Coordinates of C-alpha atoms in Angstrom, one line a residue:
M1 CA 118.3 97.9 97.3
S2 CA 117.8 95.4 94.8
T3 CA 117.4 95.5 91.6
M4 CA 116.4 92.4 90.6
A5 CA 113.2 91.8 88.6
P6 CA 110.4 89.9 89.8
A7 CA 110.3 86.5 88.9
N8 CA 106.5 86.7 88.4
D9 CA 105.6 89.7 86.3
K10 CA 102.0 89.0 84.6
K11 CA 100.0 91.9 84.9
L12 CA 97.2 91.6 87.5
T13 CA 93.8 92.3 85.7
G14 CA 90.1 91.9 86.0
V15 CA 87.9 90.5 88.8
V16 CA 90.3 89.4 91.7
A17 CA 88.4 87.9 94.7
A18 CA 89.5 89.4 98.3
T19 CA 89.2 85.9 100.2
F20 CA 87.5 85.2 103.4
T21 CA 89.2 83.3 106.1
P22 CA 87.5 80.2 106.9
F23 CA 87.2 79.5 110.6
T24 CA 85.7 76.5 112.3
P25 CA 82.8 77.3 114.9
Q26 CA 85.2 77.2 117.5
G27 CA 87.1 80.1 115.9
E28 CA 90.0 77.8 114.5
I29 CA 91.8 78.4 111.1
N30 CA 89.8 75.4 109.0
L31 CA 92.1 74.7 106.1
T32 CA 89.7 72.0 104.4
E33 CA 87.5 74.5 103.1
I34 CA 90.1 76.3 100.7
G35 CA 90.1 73.5 97.9
P36 CA 86.1 73.5 97.8
Y37 CA 86.5 77.5 97.8
I38 CA 88.9 77.5 94.8
D39 CA 86.7 75.7 93.0
Y40 CA 83.6 77.6 93.7
L41 CA 85.1 80.9 93.0
R42 CA 86.6 79.7 89.5
E43 CA 83.6 77.1 88.5
K44 CA 80.8 79.0 90.0
Q45 CA 81.9 83.0 89.5
G46 CA 84.7 83.0 86.8
V47 CA 87.5 84.4 89.3
N48 CA 90.7 83.6 88.6
S49 CA 92.6 85.3 91.1
V50 CA 92.8 86.0 94.8
F51 CA 93.5 88.5 97.3
V52 CA 94.6 86.2 100.3
N53 CA 94.7 87.4 103.9
G54 CA 93.8 90.9 103.8
T55 CA 91.0 92.9 105.3
T56 CA 88.2 90.6 104.3
G57 CA 90.3 87.6 105.3
E58 CA 90.8 89.2 108.6
S59 CA 94.7 89.3 108.5
M60 CA 95.0 91.7 111.4
S61 CA 93.0 89.1 113.9
L62 CA 95.5 86.3 112.9
S63 CA 98.8 85.3 113.8
V64 CA 101.9 85.2 112.0
E65 CA 102.0 81.4 111.9
E66 CA 98.1 81.2 110.9
R67 CA 99.1 83.6 108.0
K68 CA 101.7 81.4 106.7
M69 CA 99.5 78.2 106.8
L70 CA 96.4 79.7 105.3
A71 CA 99.1 81.4 102.7
E72 CA 100.6 77.8 101.9
E73 CA 97.4 76.1 101.7
W74 CA 96.0 78.5 99.2
C75 CA 99.1 78.7 96.9
Q76 CA 99.4 74.6 97.1
K77 CA 95.6 74.5 96.2
A78 CA 95.6 77.2 93.5
K79 CA 98.0 75.6 91.5
G80 CA 96.8 74.6 88.1
K81 CA 93.7 76.3 88.8
L82 CA 93.8 80.2 89.5
N83 CA 96.2 82.4 87.5
Q84 CA 97.4 84.5 90.2
V85 CA 97.2 84.6 94.4
I86 CA 98.0 87.9 95.8
L87 CA 99.3 87.5 99.1
H88 CA 98.8 90.9 101.7
V89 CA 102.1 90.6 104.1
G90 CA 101.4 94.2 106.3
C91 CA 101.6 93.9 109.7
M92 CA 102.0 96.1 112.7
S93 CA 105.1 95.0 113.1
L94 CA 108.1 95.5 110.6
K95 CA 109.8 92.7 111.1
D96 CA 106.6 89.9 111.1
S97 CA 106.1 92.0 107.5
Q98 CA 109.5 90.8 106.2
E99 CA 109.0 87.2 107.9
L100 CA 105.7 86.9 105.9
A101 CA 107.4 88.6 102.5
R102 CA 110.5 85.9 102.7
H103 CA 107.8 83.2 103.4
A104 CA 105.7 84.1 100.4
V105 CA 108.8 83.7 98.1
Q106 CA 109.4 80.0 99.3
I107 CA 105.8 78.8 98.9
G108 CA 105.8 80.4 95.7
V109 CA 103.1 83.2 95.7
D110 CA 103.1 85.4 92.3
G111 CA 102.6 88.9 94.5
I112 CA 102.3 90.7 97.8
A113 CA 100.6 93.5 99.4
V114 CA 101.6 95.9 102.1
I115 CA 99.2 97.9 104.0
A116 CA 100.2 101.1 106.2
P117 CA 100.5 100.2 109.8
S118 CA 97.7 101.8 111.6
F119 CA 98.6 101.7 115.6
F120 CA 101.9 103.5 115.1
K121 CA 101.2 105.4 112.1
P122 CA 103.3 106.7 109.7
S123 CA 103.2 111.1 109.7
G124 CA 103.5 110.8 106.2
A125 CA 104.6 109.7 102.8
V126 CA 108.1 109.4 103.3
P127 CA 108.1 107.2 106.4
L128 CA 105.5 105.2 104.7
R129 CA 107.4 104.7 101.7
M130 CA 110.4 103.7 103.9
F131 CA 108.4 101.1 105.5
L132 CA 107.4 99.5 102.4
V133 CA 110.8 99.8 100.9
E134 CA 112.1 97.7 103.5
V135 CA 109.0 94.7 103.3
A136 CA 109.5 94.7 99.8
S137 CA 113.6 94.1 100.2
A138 CA 112.7 91.1 101.9
A139 CA 111.1 89.6 98.9
P140 CA 112.7 91.4 95.9
T141 CA 111.9 88.8 93.1
L142 CA 108.0 89.2 94.0
P143 CA 105.9 92.2 92.3
F144 CA 104.9 94.4 95.1
Y145 CA 101.6 96.6 95.5
Y146 CA 100.4 99.2 98.3
Y147 CA 97.7 98.8 99.9
H148 CA 95.6 101.7 100.4
L149 CA 93.0 101.6 102.7
P150 CA 92.9 104.8 104.6
A151 CA 89.4 104.5 105.9
V152 CA 90.2 101.6 108.1
T153 CA 94.0 102.1 108.9
G154 CA 93.7 106.2 109.7
V155 CA 96.4 107.2 107.3
N156 CA 95.3 109.9 105.3
V157 CA 98.1 110.1 103.2
P158 CA 97.4 110.7 99.5
A159 CA 98.1 107.3 97.1
L160 CA 99.7 109.5 94.7
D161 CA 102.4 110.8 97.5
V162 CA 103.2 107.4 98.1
V163 CA 103.8 105.5 95.0
E164 CA 105.0 108.8 92.7
G165 CA 108.6 107.6 91.4
I166 CA 108.7 104.7 93.8
E167 CA 110.2 102.2 91.4
K168 CA 113.3 103.7 91.9
L169 CA 113.1 102.3 95.6
I170 CA 110.7 99.3 94.9
P171 CA 111.7 97.9 91.3
S172 CA 109.3 95.4 91.8
F173 CA 107.0 97.7 92.3
R174 CA 103.9 96.9 90.4
G175 CA 100.6 98.7 91.5
V176 CA 98.2 99.8 93.9
K177 CA 95.1 98.2 95.5
F178 CA 93.2 101.7 96.0
S179 CA 90.3 101.1 98.5
G180 CA 89.9 105.0 99.2
S181 CA 87.1 107.2 98.3
D182 CA 89.5 110.0 96.7
L183 CA 88.5 109.7 93.3
M184 CA 90.8 112.4 92.7
D185 CA 93.6 110.5 94.0
M186 CA 92.9 107.6 92.2
G187 CA 92.7 109.2 88.9
L188 CA 95.9 110.5 89.3
C189 CA 97.4 107.4 90.3
V190 CA 96.0 106.2 87.1
S191 CA 97.6 109.0 84.7
R192 CA 100.8 108.5 86.4
S193 CA 101.2 104.6 86.6
Q194 CA 103.5 103.1 84.3
P195 CA 102.5 100.4 81.4
H196 CA 103.1 97.5 83.8
W197 CA 101.3 98.6 86.5
S198 CA 97.8 97.5 88.4
V199 CA 95.7 100.3 89.7
L200 CA 93.1 97.7 91.2
Y201 CA 90.0 99.4 92.7
G202 CA 88.6 98.1 96.0
V203 CA 85.3 99.5 96.0
D204 CA 82.3 97.2 95.3
E205 CA 80.3 99.5 93.7
V206 CA 82.4 100.6 90.6
S207 CA 83.2 97.5 88.5
L208 CA 84.6 98.5 85.1
S209 CA 88.2 99.0 86.5
P210 CA 90.4 96.0 87.4
V211 CA 89.0 95.4 91.0
V212 CA 90.0 93.7 94.3
T213 CA 87.0 93.2 96.7
S214 CA 85.2 91.1 99.0
T215 CA 81.4 91.1 97.3
Y216 CA 83.2 89.6 94.2
N217 CA 83.1 86.2 96.1
Y218 CA 79.9 85.9 95.1
L219 CA 78.9 88.6 92.5
G220 CA 82.0 88.0 90.4
C221 CA 79.8 85.8 87.9
H222 CA 77.6 89.2 87.4
V223 CA 80.7 91.1 87.2
N224 CA 81.9 89.4 84.8
K225 CA 78.9 89.4 82.8
L226 CA 79.2 93.5 83.2
I227 CA 82.6 93.8 81.7
A228 CA 82.0 91.3 79.2
A229 CA 79.0 93.6 78.3
F230 CA 80.6 96.8 78.3
E231 CA 83.4 95.6 76.2
R232 CA 81.4 94.4 73.1
G233 CA 79.5 97.8 73.5
D234 CA 76.5 96.8 75.2
L235 CA 76.3 99.9 77.6
V236 CA 72.5 99.1 78.5
Q237 CA 73.0 95.9 79.6
A238 CA 76.4 96.5 81.3
R239 CA 74.5 99.5 82.9
E240 CA 71.5 97.3 84.2
I241 CA 73.9 94.9 86.0
Q242 CA 76.0 97.8 87.5
V243 CA 72.5 99.3 88.8
K244 CA 71.5 95.7 90.3
I245 CA 75.0 95.6 91.9
Q246 CA 74.2 98.6 93.7
E247 CA 71.1 98.1 94.7
L248 CA 72.0 95.0 96.3
L249 CA 75.1 96.9 98.2
S250 CA 72.7 99.8 99.0
Y251 CA 70.1 97.5 100.6
A252 CA 72.7 95.8 102.7
T253 CA 74.8 99.0 103.6
K254 CA 71.1 99.5 105.3
L255 CA 71.0 96.7 107.5
G256 CA 74.4 97.2 108.5
F257 CA 76.9 95.5 105.9
N258 CA 80.0 94.8 107.8
L259 CA 82.6 91.8 107.6
G260 CA 80.4 89.6 109.8
V261 CA 77.3 89.9 107.5
N262 CA 79.4 90.0 104.5
K263 CA 81.2 86.6 105.6
Q264 CA 77.6 85.1 106.6
L265 CA 76.0 86.1 103.6
M266 CA 79.0 84.4 101.6
N267 CA 78.4 81.0 103.5
E268 CA 74.4 81.4 102.4
L269 CA 75.2 82.0 98.9
S270 CA 78.2 80.0 98.4
G271 CA 77.2 76.6 100.3
L272 CA 80.5 76.8 101.7
S273 CA 81.4 76.4 105.6
L274 CA 83.5 79.5 106.1
G275 CA 82.3 80.2 110.1
P276 CA 82.1 83.3 111.7
P277 CA 84.3 86.2 112.1
R278 CA 86.8 86.3 114.7
L279 CA 86.4 88.3 117.8
P280 CA 86.3 91.5 118.0
L281 CA 84.0 91.3 114.9
M282 CA 80.3 89.6 116.0
P283 CA 78.8 86.7 113.9
C284 CA 76.1 88.2 111.7
P285 CA 72.4 88.3 112.8
R286 CA 70.8 85.5 110.6
D287 CA 67.6 87.3 109.8
H288 CA 70.1 90.1 108.5
A289 CA 71.8 87.7 106.3
Q290 CA 68.6 86.0 105.1
S291 CA 66.9 89.2 103.8
I292 CA 69.9 90.0 102.2
K293 CA 70.3 86.7 100.6
Q294 CA 66.7 87.4 99.3
K295 CA 67.2 90.6 98.1
Y296 CA 70.1 89.2 96.0
H297 CA 67.8 86.4 94.1
S298 CA 65.2 88.8 93.6
L299 CA 67.6 91.0 91.4
F300 CA 69.6 88.1 90.1
S301 CA 66.9 85.6 89.2
E302 CA 68.0 84.1 86.2

């Protein structure tokens, strides 16, 4: 086990967009959209950090080579524009995860994250921690984050059980992307975390903690206004923005707010051409995205 400190130890804070993977209409990777995507996030949404090849990026539907291509393009185009590029390298295969972690070091990402394997599932915190240790050991100089998403992985191990004392095993450990619904578990992770850790919440409806979510691709500017209002003590405005975000997401959820709908809504609101999702995910019915877009404009008309 390495005891090397991470080369880049900037604490990850603020609004972080979990990025979509751009595809052509034929379902191939479309690297040409990543540069304009970065400019849109930075200039229109005020988003300065990204979480690449995660759930929103359909990472489990991508080959290892495709994930490498995307990671390289994000890192190259983000230089001088974004603060941090955090790369998800989790796979069903330990060897594939380690390969992606080593590649992440080579291309200069700012940190890596790993989700629990979801086909052969770890039976508890101990085997999950062992898996994370083995991936982290392939990239000991990079800040390492555990990506907790039990609703998708089916690995219902409390995040606290995974991360408590984990720096003894992974010296480069720097936090959790917590995308679970157990707020007690999250609260305990926050209370037990080290000062240099980041506990990043991954649920869109809550915005006053450091957050990594998909909807911040197009809601980032409003979330930044919410945070600014809260920090200057204007709780009335902060609450108004929060309610608008919740109303939009509630409306979208009633229509069936899956990744296909979310991606098409991003296309509609951003003007980018990120394409459809890859099978087995289905493209969005156009009227669904149009309806949510209209709701967005009715709420955020200014």
